[in-house]
Short mmCIF file of C-alpha atoms in Angstrom, two decimals:
data_model
loop_
_atom_site.label_atom_id
_atom_site.label_comp_id
_atom_site.label_asym_id
_atom_site.label_seq_id
_atom_site.Cartn_x
_atom_site.Cartn_y
_atom_site.Cartn_z
CA UNK B 968 8.13 -5.91 -10.07
CA UNK B 969 4.47 -4.78 -9.80
CA UNK B 970 4.72 -1.53 -11.62
CA UNK B 971 1.24 -0.03 -12.08
CA UNK B 972 -0.48 -2.15 -9.43
CA UNK B 973 -2.22 -0.48 -6.53
CA UNK B 974 -2.14 -1.69 -2.88
CA UNK B 975 -4.23 -0.45 0.07
CA UNK B 976 -2.94 -0.88 3.60
CA UNK B 977 -5.15 -0.28 6.60
CA UNK B 978 -3.72 0.55 10.06
CA UNK B 979 -0.52 1.19 8.19
CA UNK B 980 0.99 4.02 10.20
CA UNK B 981 3.50 1.93 12.16
CA UNK B 982 4.66 -1.59 12.82
CA UNK B 983 3.93 -4.40 10.42
CA UNK B 984 1.44 -2.36 8.40
CA UNK B 985 3.99 0.37 7.73
CA UNK B 986 6.67 -2.20 6.87
CA UNK B 987 4.25 -3.80 4.41
CA UNK B 988 3.59 -0.38 2.84
CA UNK B 989 7.33 0.25 2.43
CA UNK B 990 8.02 -3.18 0.97
CA UNK B 991 5.14 -3.01 -1.56
CA UNK B 992 6.20 0.49 -2.64
CA UNK B 993 9.74 -0.81 -3.16
CA UNK B 994 8.25 -3.59 -5.27
CA UNK B 995 6.58 -1.07 -7.55
CA UNK B 996 3.02 -0.84 -6.13
CA UNK B 997 1.26 2.50 -5.85
CA UNK B 998 0.32 2.90 -2.20
CA UNK B 999 -2.76 4.09 -0.35
CA UNK B 1000 -2.59 3.96 3.48
CA UNK B 1001 -5.16 4.41 6.18
CA UNK B 1002 -4.19 5.05 9.84
CA UNK B 1003 -5.79 6.85 12.79
CA UNK B 1004 -2.66 8.67 13.87
CA UNK B 1005 -1.83 10.57 10.76
CA UNK B 1006 1.46 8.58 10.40
CA UNK B 1007 -0.06 6.49 7.60
CA UNK B 1008 -0.89 9.54 5.60
CA UNK B 1009 2.61 10.93 6.02
CA UNK B 1010 4.14 7.57 5.11
CA UNK B 1011 1.99 7.32 1.96
CA UNK B 1012 3.18 10.72 0.81
CA UNK B 1013 6.80 9.77 1.50
CA UNK B 1014 6.25 6.76 -0.69
CA UNK B 1015 4.66 8.70 -3.46
CA UNK B 1016 1.17 7.48 -2.68
CA UNK B 1017 -1.96 8.80 -0.97
CA UNK B 1018 -3.32 8.42 2.51
CA UNK B 1019 -6.31 8.96 4.74
CA UNK B 1020 -6.24 9.75 8.50
CA UNK B 1021 -9.18 7.71 9.88
CA UNK B 1022 -10.24 4.42 11.48
CA UNK B 1023 -10.59 0.92 10.05
CA UNK B 1024 -13.66 0.67 12.31
CA UNK B 1025 -15.42 3.30 10.20
CA UNK B 1026 -17.07 2.33 6.88
CA UNK B 1027 -16.98 5.95 5.95
CA UNK B 1028 -13.20 6.36 6.45
CA UNK B 1029 -12.50 3.12 4.62
CA UNK B 1030 -14.64 4.15 1.69
CA UNK B 1031 -12.72 7.49 1.61
CA UNK B 1032 -9.51 5.44 1.20
CA UNK B 1033 -10.98 3.25 -1.57
CA UNK B 1034 -12.52 6.20 -3.37
CA UNK B 1035 -9.21 8.14 -3.19
CA UNK B 1036 -7.29 5.21 -4.67
CA UNK B 1037 -9.87 4.78 -7.49
CA UNK B 1038 -9.87 8.46 -8.30
CA UNK B 1039 -6.04 8.51 -8.38
CA UNK B 1040 -5.39 5.22 -10.21
CA UNK B 1041 -8.65 3.53 -11.26
CA UNK B 1042 -7.91 0.18 -9.83
CA UNK B 1043 -7.08 -1.80 -6.64
CA UNK B 1044 -4.96 -4.95 -6.99
CA UNK B 1045 -3.99 -5.65 -3.38
CA UNK B 1046 -5.35 -5.11 0.11
CA UNK B 1047 -3.40 -5.56 3.38
CA UNK B 1048 -5.45 -5.48 6.57
CA UNK B 1049 -3.49 -4.66 9.72
CA UNK B 1050 -5.05 -3.85 13.13
CA UNK B 1051 -4.44 -2.21 16.46
CA UNK B 1052 -4.79 -3.77 19.87
CA UNK B 1053 -7.99 -4.91 21.48
CA UNK B 1054 -9.00 -5.57 25.19
CA UNK B 1055 -7.05 -7.97 27.35
CA UNK B 1056 -8.15 -9.45 30.70
CA UNK B 1057 -8.64 -12.86 32.36
CA UNK B 1058 -11.06 -14.80 30.23
CA UNK B 1059 -14.17 -14.52 32.44
CA UNK B 1060 -13.48 -10.90 33.34
CA UNK B 1061 -13.94 -9.69 29.77
CA UNK B 1062 -17.21 -7.79 29.52
CA UNK B 1063 -19.70 -8.07 26.66
CA UNK B 1064 -18.63 -4.59 25.61
CA UNK B 1065 -14.99 -5.67 25.38
CA UNK B 1066 -15.83 -8.83 23.47
CA UNK B 1067 -17.61 -6.63 20.98
CA UNK B 1068 -14.68 -4.26 20.89
CA UNK B 1069 -12.31 -7.19 20.17
CA UNK B 1070 -14.50 -8.21 17.23
CA UNK B 1071 -14.33 -4.63 15.92
CA UNK B 1072 -10.55 -4.42 16.25
CA UNK B 1073 -9.51 -7.85 14.97
CA UNK B 1074 -12.36 -9.11 12.80
CA UNK B 1075 -14.73 -6.43 11.38
CA UNK B 1076 -11.77 -4.15 10.73
CA UNK B 1077 -10.79 -6.71 8.00
CA UNK B 1078 -14.29 -7.52 6.77
CA UNK B 1079 -15.23 -3.90 6.08
CA UNK B 1080 -12.49 -3.11 3.51
CA UNK B 1081 -12.80 -6.55 1.99
CA UNK B 1082 -16.51 -5.78 1.24
CA UNK B 1083 -15.42 -2.55 -0.44
CA UNK B 1084 -12.57 -3.85 -2.59
CA UNK B 1085 -13.93 -7.18 -3.71
CA UNK B 1086 -16.44 -5.83 -6.30
CA UNK B 1087 -13.64 -3.69 -7.71
CA UNK B 1088 -11.28 -6.70 -7.96
CA UNK B 1089 -14.05 -8.73 -9.46
CA UNK B 1090 -14.75 -6.15 -12.13
CA UNK B 1091 -11.07 -5.81 -13.15
CA UNK B 1092 -10.46 -9.59 -13.23
CA UNK B 1093 -8.74 -10.36 -9.93
CA UNK B 1094 -6.81 -9.23 -6.95
CA UNK B 1095 -5.22 -10.47 -3.71
CA UNK B 1096 -5.87 -9.76 0.00
CA UNK B 1097 -3.67 -10.49 2.99
CA UNK B 1098 -4.86 -10.11 6.67
CA UNK B 1099 -2.28 -9.75 9.35
CA UNK B 1100 -3.59 -12.11 12.05
CA UNK B 1101 -1.72 -13.81 14.93
CA UNK B 1102 0.21 -16.97 15.66
CA UNK B 1103 -2.21 -17.50 18.60
CA UNK B 1104 -5.30 -17.85 16.38
CA UNK B 1105 -5.04 -21.64 16.51
CA UNK B 1106 -2.87 -22.02 19.63
CA UNK B 1107 -4.73 -19.45 21.86
CA UNK B 1108 -2.93 -17.82 24.77
CA UNK B 1109 -4.63 -16.21 27.81
CA UNK B 1110 -2.42 -13.21 27.16
CA UNK B 1111 -4.48 -12.31 23.98
CA UNK B 1112 -8.00 -13.67 24.50
CA UNK B 1113 -10.03 -11.26 22.30
CA UNK B 1114 -7.34 -11.41 19.58
CA UNK B 1115 -7.22 -15.20 19.48
CA UNK B 1116 -11.02 -15.66 19.52
CA UNK B 1117 -11.78 -13.03 16.84
CA UNK B 1118 -8.94 -14.08 14.58
CA UNK B 1119 -10.01 -17.70 14.72
CA UNK B 1120 -13.21 -16.31 13.26
CA UNK B 1121 -11.17 -14.42 10.67
CA UNK B 1122 -9.58 -17.75 9.67
CA UNK B 1123 -12.99 -19.25 9.04
CA UNK B 1124 -14.10 -16.13 7.13
CA UNK B 1125 -11.02 -16.35 4.93
CA UNK B 1126 -11.70 -19.91 4.01
CA UNK B 1127 -15.34 -19.13 3.07
CA UNK B 1128 -14.21 -16.15 1.07
CA UNK B 1129 -11.68 -18.24 -0.74
CA UNK B 1130 -14.29 -20.83 -1.57
CA UNK B 1131 -16.53 -18.12 -2.97
CA UNK B 1132 -14.07 -15.98 -4.91
CA UNK B 1133 -11.14 -18.20 -6.02
CA UNK B 1134 -12.84 -18.85 -9.38
CA UNK B 1135 -13.00 -15.12 -9.86
CA UNK B 1136 -9.21 -14.88 -9.46
CA UNK B 1137 -9.44 -13.08 -6.04
CA UNK B 1138 -7.22 -14.66 -3.42
CA UNK B 1139 -7.16 -14.19 0.31
CA UNK B 1140 -4.65 -15.47 2.91
CA UNK B 1141 -3.78 -14.69 6.49
CA UNK B 1142 -0.27 -14.10 7.91
CA UNK B 1143 0.14 -15.28 11.48
CA UNK B 1144 3.10 -13.39 13.15
CA UNK B 1145 4.57 -14.50 16.44
CA UNK B 1146 6.70 -12.24 18.60
CA UNK B 1147 7.79 -9.46 16.28
CA UNK B 1148 10.10 -6.54 16.99
CA UNK B 1149 7.23 -3.98 16.81
CA UNK B 1150 6.38 -5.32 20.33
CA UNK B 1151 8.41 -4.82 23.49
CA UNK B 1152 10.99 -7.63 23.76
CA UNK B 1153 11.37 -9.80 26.88
CA UNK B 1154 13.75 -12.71 27.55
CA UNK B 1155 10.79 -14.85 28.74
CA UNK B 1156 8.96 -14.45 25.46
CA UNK B 1157 12.12 -14.92 23.40
CA UNK B 1158 12.77 -18.19 25.17
CA UNK B 1159 9.40 -19.63 23.91
CA UNK B 1160 10.59 -19.21 20.34
CA UNK B 1161 12.53 -22.18 18.91
CA UNK B 1162 14.66 -19.77 16.83
CA UNK B 1163 15.43 -17.84 20.04
CA UNK B 1164 14.78 -14.40 18.60
CA UNK B 1165 11.96 -11.97 17.78
CA UNK B 1166 10.93 -11.76 14.11
CA UNK B 1167 11.19 -8.46 12.27
CA UNK B 1168 8.37 -6.41 10.72
CA UNK B 1169 10.37 -6.65 7.51
CA UNK B 1170 10.14 -10.41 7.54
CA UNK B 1171 6.34 -10.20 7.90
CA UNK B 1172 6.28 -7.60 5.07
CA UNK B 1173 8.27 -9.92 2.82
CA UNK B 1174 5.78 -12.74 3.44
CA UNK B 1175 2.87 -10.41 2.69
CA UNK B 1176 4.54 -9.24 -0.52
CA UNK B 1177 5.03 -12.82 -1.66
CA UNK B 1178 1.36 -13.78 -0.96
CA UNK B 1179 0.17 -10.73 -2.96
CA UNK B 1180 2.49 -11.58 -5.84
CA UNK B 1181 1.87 -13.75 -8.94
CA UNK B 1182 4.39 -16.21 -7.47
CA UNK B 1183 1.74 -17.09 -4.93
CA UNK B 1184 -0.97 -17.35 -7.57
CA UNK B 1185 -2.07 -20.83 -6.45
CA UNK B 1186 -2.25 -20.07 -2.81
CA UNK B 1187 -5.58 -18.97 -1.26
CA UNK B 1188 -7.60 -19.60 1.94
CA UNK B 1189 -4.48 -20.34 3.98
CA UNK B 1190 -3.10 -19.25 7.32
CA UNK B 1191 0.66 -18.86 7.07
CA UNK B 1192 2.52 -18.97 10.37
CA UNK B 1193 5.62 -16.64 10.52
CA UNK B 1194 6.58 -17.19 14.11
CA UNK B 1195 10.03 -18.75 14.34
CA UNK B 1196 8.48 -22.10 15.09
CA UNK B 1197 6.58 -21.02 18.19
CA UNK B 1198 3.32 -22.87 17.25
CA UNK B 1199 5.29 -26.12 17.14
CA UNK B 1200 6.51 -25.57 20.69
CA UNK B 1201 2.97 -25.29 22.25
#
């Protein structure tokens, strides 16, 4: 149990972010959720926490979330960065504007809250961060070009962060989901998975909860594939 600990979840109104919020609340965390739809704020209230309706592409909205959690509980022990969906097109048809948008959606949306919570975690003696990335960060697919490129950058950022902050008891890891049930299912996609099924948002949430827990206290700077073996089949 993590009674008394505080977790922030960005883009947590639905899908894997919402599943992570529910799992962490069940594990005893006090929950603060950011989402653009209002669903995250409603979910946080349902879980006995607090929420902000806003964007993870806005420093001001993210600061509102952090400030609200600090006013409510005075600490932040965990951060889960989820994200929405960025531009998709054939690789040479992606405009400069859409490449920048992809960086906003998949990379800077994680960097911004990390900048805000790290000094808090450092002052209180530690904390843990998990970024929801993609199984295609290292095995890129033309289906998800801006995601794969930006999240490869997130993997490098995570390793540098781990080098810098591990000695201060702040850990960061990435979870790399494959085909998950928060996406529309197709037989063609299912057939690419050695386990022959889509994963569940709850399985991703369980991995996130483990990586945030003291049981994962010696794990940092890693990219953990949760993809039914799909990366091995490429």
